[in-house]
CSV table of N, CA and C in Angstrom, one decimal:
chain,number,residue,atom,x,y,z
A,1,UNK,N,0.8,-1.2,0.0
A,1,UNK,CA,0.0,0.0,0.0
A,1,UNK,C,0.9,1.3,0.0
A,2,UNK,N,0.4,2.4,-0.8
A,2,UNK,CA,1.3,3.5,-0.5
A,2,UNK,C,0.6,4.5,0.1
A,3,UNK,N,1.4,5.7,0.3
A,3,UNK,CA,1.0,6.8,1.0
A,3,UNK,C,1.0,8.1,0.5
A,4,UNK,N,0.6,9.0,1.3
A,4,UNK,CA,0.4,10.3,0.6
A,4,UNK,C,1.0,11.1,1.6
A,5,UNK,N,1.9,12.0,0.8
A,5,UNK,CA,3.1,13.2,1.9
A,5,UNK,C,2.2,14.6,1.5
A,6,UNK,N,0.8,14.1,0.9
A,6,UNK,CA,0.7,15.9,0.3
A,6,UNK,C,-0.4,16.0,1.7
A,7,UNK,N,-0.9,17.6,1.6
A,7,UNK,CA,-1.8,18.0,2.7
A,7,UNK,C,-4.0,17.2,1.8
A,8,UNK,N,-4.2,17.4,3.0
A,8,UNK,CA,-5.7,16.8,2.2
A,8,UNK,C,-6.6,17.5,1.4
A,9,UNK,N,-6.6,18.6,1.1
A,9,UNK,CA,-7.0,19.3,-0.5
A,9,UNK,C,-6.3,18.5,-1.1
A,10,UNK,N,-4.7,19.0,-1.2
A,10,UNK,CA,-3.5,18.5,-2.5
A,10,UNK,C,-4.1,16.8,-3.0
A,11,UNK,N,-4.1,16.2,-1.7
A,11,UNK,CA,-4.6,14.8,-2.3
A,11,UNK,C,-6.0,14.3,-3.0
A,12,UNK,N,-7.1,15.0,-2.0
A,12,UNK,CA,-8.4,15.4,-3.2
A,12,UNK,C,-8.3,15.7,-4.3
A,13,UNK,N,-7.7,17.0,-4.4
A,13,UNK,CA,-7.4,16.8,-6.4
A,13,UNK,C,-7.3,16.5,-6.9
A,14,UNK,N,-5.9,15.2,-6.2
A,14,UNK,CA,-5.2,14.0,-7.1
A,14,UNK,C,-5.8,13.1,-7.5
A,15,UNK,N,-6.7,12.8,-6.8
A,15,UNK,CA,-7.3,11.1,-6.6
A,15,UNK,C,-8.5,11.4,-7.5
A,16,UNK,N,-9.2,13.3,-7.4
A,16,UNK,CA,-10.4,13.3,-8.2
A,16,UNK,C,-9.8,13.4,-10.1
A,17,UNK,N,-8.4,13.9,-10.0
A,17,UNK,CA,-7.6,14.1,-11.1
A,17,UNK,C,-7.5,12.7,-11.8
A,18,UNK,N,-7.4,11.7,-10.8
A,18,UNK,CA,-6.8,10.0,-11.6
A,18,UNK,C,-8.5,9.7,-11.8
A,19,UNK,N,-9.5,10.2,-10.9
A,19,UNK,CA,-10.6,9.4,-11.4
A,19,UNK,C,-11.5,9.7,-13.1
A,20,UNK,N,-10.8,11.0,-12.9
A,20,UNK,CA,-11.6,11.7,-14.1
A,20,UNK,C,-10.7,10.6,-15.3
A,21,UNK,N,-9.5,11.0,-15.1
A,21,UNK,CA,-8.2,10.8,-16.2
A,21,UNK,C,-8.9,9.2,-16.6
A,22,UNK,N,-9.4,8.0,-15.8
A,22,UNK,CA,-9.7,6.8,-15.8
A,22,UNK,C,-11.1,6.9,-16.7
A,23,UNK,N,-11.8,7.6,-16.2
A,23,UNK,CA,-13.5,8.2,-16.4
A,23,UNK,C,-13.4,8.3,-18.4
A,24,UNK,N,-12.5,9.3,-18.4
A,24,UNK,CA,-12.0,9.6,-20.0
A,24,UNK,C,-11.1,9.0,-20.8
A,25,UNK,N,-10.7,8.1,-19.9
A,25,UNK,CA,-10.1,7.3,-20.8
A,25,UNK,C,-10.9,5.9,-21.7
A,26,UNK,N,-12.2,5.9,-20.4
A,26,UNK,CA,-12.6,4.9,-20.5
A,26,UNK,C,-13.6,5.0,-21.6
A,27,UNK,N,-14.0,6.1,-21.5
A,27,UNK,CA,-15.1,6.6,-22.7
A,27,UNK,C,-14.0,6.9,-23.7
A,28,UNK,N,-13.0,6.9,-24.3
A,28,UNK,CA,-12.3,7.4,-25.6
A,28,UNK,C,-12.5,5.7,-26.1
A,29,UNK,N,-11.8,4.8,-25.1
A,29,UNK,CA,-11.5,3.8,-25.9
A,29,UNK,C,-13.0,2.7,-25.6
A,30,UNK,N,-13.7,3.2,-25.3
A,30,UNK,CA,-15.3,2.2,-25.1
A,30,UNK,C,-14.9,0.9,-23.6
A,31,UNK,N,-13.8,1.3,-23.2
A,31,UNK,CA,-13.7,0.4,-22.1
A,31,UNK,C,-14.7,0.4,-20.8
A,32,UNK,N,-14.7,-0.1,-19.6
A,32,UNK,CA,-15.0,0.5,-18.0
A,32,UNK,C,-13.8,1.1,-17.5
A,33,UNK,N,-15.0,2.0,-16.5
A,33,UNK,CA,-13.9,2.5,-15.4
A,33,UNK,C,-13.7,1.7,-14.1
A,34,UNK,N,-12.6,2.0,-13.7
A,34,UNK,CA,-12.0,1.1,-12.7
A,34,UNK,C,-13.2,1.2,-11.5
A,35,UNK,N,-14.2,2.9,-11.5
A,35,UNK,CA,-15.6,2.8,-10.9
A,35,UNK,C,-16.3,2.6,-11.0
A,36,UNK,N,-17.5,2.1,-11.0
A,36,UNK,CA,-19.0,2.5,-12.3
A,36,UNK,C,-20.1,3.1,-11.6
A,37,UNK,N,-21.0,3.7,-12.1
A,37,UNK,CA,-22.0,4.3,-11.5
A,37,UNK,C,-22.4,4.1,-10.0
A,38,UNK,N,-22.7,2.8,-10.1
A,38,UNK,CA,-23.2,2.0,-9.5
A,38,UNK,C,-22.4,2.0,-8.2
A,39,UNK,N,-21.2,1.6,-7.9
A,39,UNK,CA,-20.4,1.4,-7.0
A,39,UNK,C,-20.5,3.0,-6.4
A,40,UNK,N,-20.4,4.0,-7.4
A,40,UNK,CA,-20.0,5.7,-6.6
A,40,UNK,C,-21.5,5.7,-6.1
A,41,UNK,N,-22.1,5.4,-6.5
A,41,UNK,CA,-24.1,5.5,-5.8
A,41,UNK,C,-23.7,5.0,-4.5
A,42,UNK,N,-23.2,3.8,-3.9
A,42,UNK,CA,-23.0,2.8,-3.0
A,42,UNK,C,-22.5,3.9,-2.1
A,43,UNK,N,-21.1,4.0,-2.6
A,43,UNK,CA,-20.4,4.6,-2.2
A,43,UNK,C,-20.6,6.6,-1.5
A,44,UNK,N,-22.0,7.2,-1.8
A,44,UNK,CA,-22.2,8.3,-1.5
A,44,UNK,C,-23.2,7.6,-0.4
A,45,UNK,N,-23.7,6.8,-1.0
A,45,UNK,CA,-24.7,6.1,0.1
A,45,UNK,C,-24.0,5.9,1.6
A,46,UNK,N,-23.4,5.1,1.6
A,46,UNK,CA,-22.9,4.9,2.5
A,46,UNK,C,-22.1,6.4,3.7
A,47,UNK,N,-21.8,7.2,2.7
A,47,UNK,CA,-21.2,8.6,3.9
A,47,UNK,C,-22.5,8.9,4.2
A,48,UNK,N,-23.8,8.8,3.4
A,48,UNK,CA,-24.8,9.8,3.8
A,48,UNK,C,-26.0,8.8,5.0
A,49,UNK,N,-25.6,7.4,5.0
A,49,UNK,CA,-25.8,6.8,6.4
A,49,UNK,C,-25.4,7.0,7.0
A,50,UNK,N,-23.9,7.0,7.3
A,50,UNK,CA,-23.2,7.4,8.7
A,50,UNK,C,-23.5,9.0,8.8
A,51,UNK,N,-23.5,9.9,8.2
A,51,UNK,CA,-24.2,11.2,8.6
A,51,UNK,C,-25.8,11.3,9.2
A,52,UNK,N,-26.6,10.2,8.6
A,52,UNK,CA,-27.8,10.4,9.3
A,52,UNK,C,-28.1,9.6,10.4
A,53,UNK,N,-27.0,8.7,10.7
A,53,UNK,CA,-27.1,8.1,11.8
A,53,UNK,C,-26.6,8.7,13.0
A,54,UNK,N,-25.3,9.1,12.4
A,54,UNK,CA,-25.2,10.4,14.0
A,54,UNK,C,-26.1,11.2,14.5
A,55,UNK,N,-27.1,11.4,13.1
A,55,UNK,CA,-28.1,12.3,13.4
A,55,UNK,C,-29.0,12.0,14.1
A,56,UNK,N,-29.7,10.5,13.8
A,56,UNK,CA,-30.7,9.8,14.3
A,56,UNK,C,-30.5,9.3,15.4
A,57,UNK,N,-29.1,9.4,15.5
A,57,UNK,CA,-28.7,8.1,16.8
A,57,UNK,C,-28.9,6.6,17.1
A,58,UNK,N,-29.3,6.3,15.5
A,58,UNK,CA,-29.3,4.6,15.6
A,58,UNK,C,-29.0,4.2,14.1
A,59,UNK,N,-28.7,2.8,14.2
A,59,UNK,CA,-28.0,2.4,12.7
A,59,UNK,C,-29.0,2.5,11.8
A,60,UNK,N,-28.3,3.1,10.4
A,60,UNK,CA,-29.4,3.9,9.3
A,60,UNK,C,-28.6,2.3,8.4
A,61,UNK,N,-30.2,1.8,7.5
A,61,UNK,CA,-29.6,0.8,6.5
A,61,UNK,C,-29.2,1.7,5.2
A,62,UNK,N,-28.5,1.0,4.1
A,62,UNK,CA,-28.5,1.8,2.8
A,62,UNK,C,-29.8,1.7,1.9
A,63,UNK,N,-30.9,1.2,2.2
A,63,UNK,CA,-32.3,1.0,1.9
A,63,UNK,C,-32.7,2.2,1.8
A,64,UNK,N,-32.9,2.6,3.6
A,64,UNK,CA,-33.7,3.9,4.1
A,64,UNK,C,-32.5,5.0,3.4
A,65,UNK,N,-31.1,4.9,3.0
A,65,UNK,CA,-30.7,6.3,2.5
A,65,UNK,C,-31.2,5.9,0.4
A,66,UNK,N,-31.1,4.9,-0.3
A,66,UNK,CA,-31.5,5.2,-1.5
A,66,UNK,C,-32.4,5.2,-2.0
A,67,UNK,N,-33.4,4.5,-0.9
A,67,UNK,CA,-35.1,4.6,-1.0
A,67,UNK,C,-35.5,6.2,-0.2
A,68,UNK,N,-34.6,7.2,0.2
A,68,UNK,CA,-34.9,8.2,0.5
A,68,UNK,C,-36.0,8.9,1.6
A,69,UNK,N,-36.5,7.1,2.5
A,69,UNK,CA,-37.1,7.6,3.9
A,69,UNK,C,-36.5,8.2,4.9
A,70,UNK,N,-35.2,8.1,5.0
A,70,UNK,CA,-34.2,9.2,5.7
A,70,UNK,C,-33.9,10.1,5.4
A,71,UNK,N,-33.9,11.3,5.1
A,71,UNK,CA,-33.0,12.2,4.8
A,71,UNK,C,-32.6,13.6,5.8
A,72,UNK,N,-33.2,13.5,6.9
A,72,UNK,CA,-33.0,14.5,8.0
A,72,UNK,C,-31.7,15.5,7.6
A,73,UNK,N,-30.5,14.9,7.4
A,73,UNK,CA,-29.0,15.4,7.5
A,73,UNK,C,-29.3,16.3,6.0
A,74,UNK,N,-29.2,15.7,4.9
A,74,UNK,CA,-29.9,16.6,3.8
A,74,UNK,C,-30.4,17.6,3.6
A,75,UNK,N,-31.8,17.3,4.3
A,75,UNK,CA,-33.2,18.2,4.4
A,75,UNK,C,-32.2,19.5,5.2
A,76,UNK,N,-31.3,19.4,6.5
A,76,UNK,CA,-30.9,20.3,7.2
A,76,UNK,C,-29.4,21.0,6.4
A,77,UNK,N,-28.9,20.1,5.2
A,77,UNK,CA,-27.7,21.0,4.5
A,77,UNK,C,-28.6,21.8,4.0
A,78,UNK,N,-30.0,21.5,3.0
A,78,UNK,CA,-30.1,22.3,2.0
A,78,UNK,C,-31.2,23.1,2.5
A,79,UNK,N,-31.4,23.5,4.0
A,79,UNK,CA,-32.0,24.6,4.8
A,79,UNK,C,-30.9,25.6,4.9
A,80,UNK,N,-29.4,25.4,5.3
A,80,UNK,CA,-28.4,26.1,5.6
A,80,UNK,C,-28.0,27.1,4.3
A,81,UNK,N,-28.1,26.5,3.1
A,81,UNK,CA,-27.8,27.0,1.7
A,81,UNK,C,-28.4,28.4,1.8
C-alpha cells in the first residue's frame, strides 16, 4: 500500500484528477472505469448513512438512504444554503 506526503486538499485533487483521467479514458476507448456508476451511488450512500445516523442516533440501512425515507441530515444541509 502507498501513501500520501501531500496535505488533504493536495490529495483530493489528485485522486479526483486520476478518477476523471480513468473516467475519459474509458469513454475514448469504449472500455470500463475502474468505478461505475453504481459502485459511486453505494459509495455516497454509505457517507450519507453514517451522517444520518449520528443524526438519528441509531443504525441507518443503505435502503432507508436510496429509498430516500431518511434524509433529516440533507433536508438540514439544503435549509443552511
Amino acid at each position: 500500500p502507498g501513501s500520501y506526503s501531500f496535505e488533504g486538499a493536495v490529495t483530493d485533487r489528485k485522486l479526483i484528477a486520476a478518477e476523471m483521467h480513468d473516467f475519459v479514458t474509458a469513454v475514448r476507448t469504449s472500455g470500463e472505469p475502474e468505478s461505475d456508476g453504481a459502485g459511486g451511488l453505494r459509495a455516497v450512500a454509505i457517507m450519507y448513512a453514517i451522517l444520518e445516523s449520528a443524526l438519528a442516533g441509531r443504525l441507518v440501512t443503505l435502503d432507508e438512504i436510496l429509498g430516500r425515507s431518511l434524509c433529516n441530515y440533507q433536508e438540514m444541509a439544503e435549509m443552511a444554503e
